[in-house]
Amino acid sequence: MSKFELLAPAGDLEKLKVAILYGANAVFIGGLKFSLRSRASNFTLEDIKEGCEFAHAHNAKIHVTCNIVMHEHDTDDVIEYLKALEACGVDAIIASSLYILKMVLEHTHMEAHVSTQQSSANSETIDFFTKFGVHRVVLARELDLDEIKEVVKNSKVDIEAFIHGGMCVSYSGRCMLSNNMTNRDANRGGCAHSCRWNYDLIKDGKVYNKEGDYFAMSSKDLCAIKAIPKLMDSGVYSFKIEGRMKSLHYIATVVNAYRRIIDEYETTGKVLDYDSYITAIEKAENRLTGTGFLFGDPTVDCQLYDLNLTVPTKDFIGIVRGYDKETKIAYIEQRNYFLPNTTIEVFSPRGTFNLDIKEIYDEDGNSLDAARHPLQKIHFKSDIPLSEFDLLRLI
């Protein structure tokens, strides 16, 4: 097993399983309380228990986020909830509140991890948290590779760093745009992503942009593929992917790409083809990416000042729900339009390969001229055995 942790997001139980099957050896999720993604399909205690059992059976761990900025009414049942999470088998709690971290350390045997919401950007801050008793600190996303290396060298606890996903246009955990403009608190799970809205540019009452040609000010998403070797050499222990509200296709694709590059560099000491990993990720990305602060302060090329956004791919056409070895029938849950008599790509934890499909049928056995209804249950013959959670793509 790798000595490095690849930490993936999951917004529901199915995504948790997909993340682990496609290469994550840890997953972070949100429960129904104290979570910063209030619009995600957050986990019940029953789901968390099932997720922990699945993770532990696959030598993976589960981290639960309890990282909101707490108000007075949030303090009532913290200890009870933490003990319930521990009883489910949770391995670690991610929090920004010192009170929650203290309660984790005093009342449970789970690890306490300091959230990136604390904007930990120097070794003195990490030393404070170390003396406080935490097991890990998640770094601020505003550090470059040299700063990360220096921080890790001077730290006595595990260090976690973000490698992929959304970047805040402000300092992580410090933006107040959503609060001001919509009364939705970004630090309590309600961010409206105001930086991604379309704006007019106005000065002295004059509108400077053309009609329909609006202005936005968000950051490109982070993609650290080319920084992975340096991050590994620096001693970063955990590599974190952002995106609890992303699709299972996104999670599987991104996790698998980072799993493979980490394994390649750990095994051989080099990376032969960075672009192959970037190309793989692009099959599921729906926003443009950049390197954030990793190689120095972001330039204009790392920002999105207009509508130059990528369009979500429609290449993901289905997920395998079952396979009958005797009849060689694959049972599929369809996601995007595709036709019979097509060569498709099967993306699986076992690798990627092409598959020729002929006739396709609905649940009642009716032959279909096209799979056109998302989530429709269909089936077709496949001489190549398929497995649950294999993903199907157009070529």
mmCIF file of N, CA and C in Angstrom, residues 164 223 225-226 249-250 253-254 257-258 260 274-290 310-316 345 393:
data_model
loop_
_atom_site.group_PDB
_atom_site.id
_atom_site.type_symbol
_atom_site.label_atom_id
_atom_site.label_comp_id
_atom_site.label_asym_id
_atom_site.label_seq_id
_atom_site.Cartn_x
_atom_site.Cartn_y
_atom_site.Cartn_z
ATOM 1 N N HIS A 164 -6.831 19.197 -5.930
ATOM 2 C CA HIS A 164 -7.761 19.325 -7.047
ATOM 3 C C HIS A 164 -9.114 19.848 -6.571
ATOM 4 N N CYS A 223 -5.781 22.151 -10.360
ATOM 5 C CA CYS A 223 -5.333 20.851 -10.860
ATOM 6 C C CYS A 223 -3.833 20.761 -10.603
ATOM 7 N N ILE A 225 -1.728 18.123 -10.944
ATOM 8 C CA ILE A 225 -1.061 16.957 -11.539
ATOM 9 C C ILE A 225 0.449 17.184 -11.660
ATOM 10 N N LYS A 226 0.851 18.335 -12.187
ATOM 11 C CA LYS A 226 2.272 18.571 -12.424
ATOM 12 C C LYS A 226 3.051 18.886 -11.143
ATOM 13 N N HIS A 249 -19.143 10.169 -11.703
ATOM 14 C CA HIS A 249 -18.224 10.065 -12.840
ATOM 15 C C HIS A 249 -17.009 10.959 -12.618
ATOM 16 N N TYR A 250 -17.244 12.168 -12.137
ATOM 17 C CA TYR A 250 -16.157 13.103 -11.819
ATOM 18 C C TYR A 250 -15.248 12.497 -10.746
ATOM 19 N N THR A 253 -13.197 9.508 -12.043
ATOM 20 C CA THR A 253 -12.184 9.910 -13.026
ATOM 21 C C THR A 253 -11.019 10.632 -12.372
ATOM 22 N N VAL A 254 -11.317 11.611 -11.538
ATOM 23 C CA VAL A 254 -10.267 12.406 -10.906
ATOM 24 C C VAL A 254 -9.473 11.571 -9.906
ATOM 25 N N ALA A 257 -7.093 9.156 -11.717
ATOM 26 C CA ALA A 257 -5.928 9.810 -12.319
ATOM 27 C C ALA A 257 -4.863 10.108 -11.262
ATOM 28 N N TYR A 258 -5.277 10.636 -10.125
ATOM 29 C CA TYR A 258 -4.306 10.947 -9.066
ATOM 30 C C TYR A 258 -3.753 9.680 -8.406
ATOM 31 N N ARG A 260 -3.146 6.915 -9.942
ATOM 32 C CA ARG A 260 -2.160 6.358 -10.865
ATOM 33 C C ARG A 260 -0.872 7.180 -10.880
ATOM 34 N N TYR A 274 2.804 13.516 -17.994
ATOM 35 C CA TYR A 274 1.834 14.284 -17.223
ATOM 36 C C TYR A 274 0.553 14.523 -18.014
ATOM 37 N N ASP A 275 0.697 14.771 -19.305
ATOM 38 C CA ASP A 275 -0.470 15.132 -20.118
ATOM 39 C C ASP A 275 -1.499 14.019 -20.176
ATOM 40 N N SER A 276 -1.060 12.768 -20.066
ATOM 41 C CA SER A 276 -2.022 11.665 -20.113
ATOM 42 C C SER A 276 -2.968 11.723 -18.917
ATOM 43 N N TYR A 277 -2.455 12.142 -17.760
ATOM 44 C CA TYR A 277 -3.300 12.267 -16.574
ATOM 45 C C TYR A 277 -4.239 13.468 -16.692
ATOM 46 N N ILE A 278 -3.710 14.562 -17.235
ATOM 47 C CA ILE A 278 -4.549 15.745 -17.427
ATOM 48 C C ILE A 278 -5.662 15.456 -18.418
ATOM 49 N N THR A 279 -5.336 14.740 -19.495
ATOM 50 C CA THR A 279 -6.343 14.364 -20.486
ATOM 51 C C THR A 279 -7.417 13.483 -19.865
ATOM 52 N N ALA A 280 -6.999 12.565 -19.014
ATOM 53 C CA ALA A 280 -7.967 11.693 -18.337
ATOM 54 C C ALA A 280 -8.934 12.508 -17.486
ATOM 55 N N ILE A 281 -8.406 13.476 -16.732
ATOM 56 C CA ILE A 281 -9.248 14.314 -15.874
ATOM 57 C C ILE A 281 -10.215 15.150 -16.693
ATOM 58 N N GLU A 282 -9.771 15.613 -17.842
ATOM 59 C CA GLU A 282 -10.615 16.466 -18.686
ATOM 60 C C GLU A 282 -11.871 15.752 -19.170
ATOM 61 N N LYS A 283 -11.886 14.427 -19.110
ATOM 62 C CA LYS A 283 -13.081 13.693 -19.520
ATOM 63 C C LYS A 283 -14.248 13.924 -18.570
ATOM 64 N N ALA A 284 -13.955 14.418 -17.380
ATOM 65 C CA ALA A 284 -15.026 14.623 -16.400
ATOM 66 C C ALA A 284 -15.107 16.054 -15.891
ATOM 67 N N GLU A 285 -14.098 16.887 -16.156
ATOM 68 C CA GLU A 285 -14.095 18.260 -15.659
ATOM 69 C C GLU A 285 -15.170 19.099 -16.364
ATOM 70 N N ASN A 286 -15.811 19.984 -15.626
ATOM 71 C CA ASN A 286 -16.759 20.906 -16.255
ATOM 72 C C ASN A 286 -16.375 22.365 -16.052
ATOM 73 N N ARG A 287 -15.171 22.595 -15.524
ATOM 74 C CA ARG A 287 -14.637 23.951 -15.413
ATOM 75 C C ARG A 287 -13.166 23.938 -15.815
ATOM 76 N N LEU A 288 -12.688 25.083 -16.247
ATOM 77 C CA LEU A 288 -11.281 25.199 -16.600
ATOM 78 C C LEU A 288 -10.425 25.082 -15.337
ATOM 79 N N THR A 289 -9.208 24.575 -15.497
ATOM 80 C CA THR A 289 -8.327 24.367 -14.352
ATOM 81 C C THR A 289 -7.021 25.132 -14.494
ATOM 82 N N GLY A 290 -6.375 25.358 -13.347
ATOM 83 C CA GLY A 290 -5.060 25.988 -13.287
ATOM 84 C C GLY A 290 -4.298 25.399 -12.111
ATOM 85 N N THR A 310 -15.883 25.793 -19.485
ATOM 86 C CA THR A 310 -16.092 24.572 -20.253
ATOM 87 C C THR A 310 -17.517 24.069 -20.041
ATOM 88 N N VAL A 311 -18.018 23.331 -20.986
ATOM 89 C CA VAL A 311 -19.360 22.782 -20.917
ATOM 90 C C VAL A 311 -19.276 21.368 -20.360
ATOM 91 N N PRO A 312 -20.175 20.995 -19.438
ATOM 92 C CA PRO A 312 -20.128 19.632 -18.895
ATOM 93 C C PRO A 312 -20.154 18.590 -20.007
ATOM 94 N N THR A 313 -19.279 17.612 -19.895
ATOM 95 C CA THR A 313 -19.199 16.577 -20.920
ATOM 96 C C THR A 313 -20.420 15.668 -20.883
ATOM 97 N N LYS A 314 -20.808 15.196 -22.052
ATOM 98 C CA LYS A 314 -21.891 14.214 -22.150
ATOM 99 C C LYS A 314 -21.343 12.845 -22.545
ATOM 100 N N ASP A 315 -20.033 12.646 -22.360
ATOM 101 C CA ASP A 315 -19.413 11.377 -22.718
ATOM 102 C C ASP A 315 -19.813 10.253 -21.771
ATOM 103 N N PHE A 316 -20.167 10.584 -20.541
ATOM 104 C CA PHE A 316 -20.547 9.580 -19.555
ATOM 105 C C PHE A 316 -21.969 9.122 -19.861
ATOM 106 N N GLU A 345 -16.364 3.105 -24.480
ATOM 107 C CA GLU A 345 -15.220 2.918 -23.591
ATOM 108 C C GLU A 345 -15.733 2.509 -22.214
ATOM 109 N N ARG A 393 -18.490 5.197 -21.309
ATOM 110 C CA ARG A 393 -18.290 6.495 -21.960
ATOM 111 C C ARG A 393 -18.390 6.346 -23.475
#
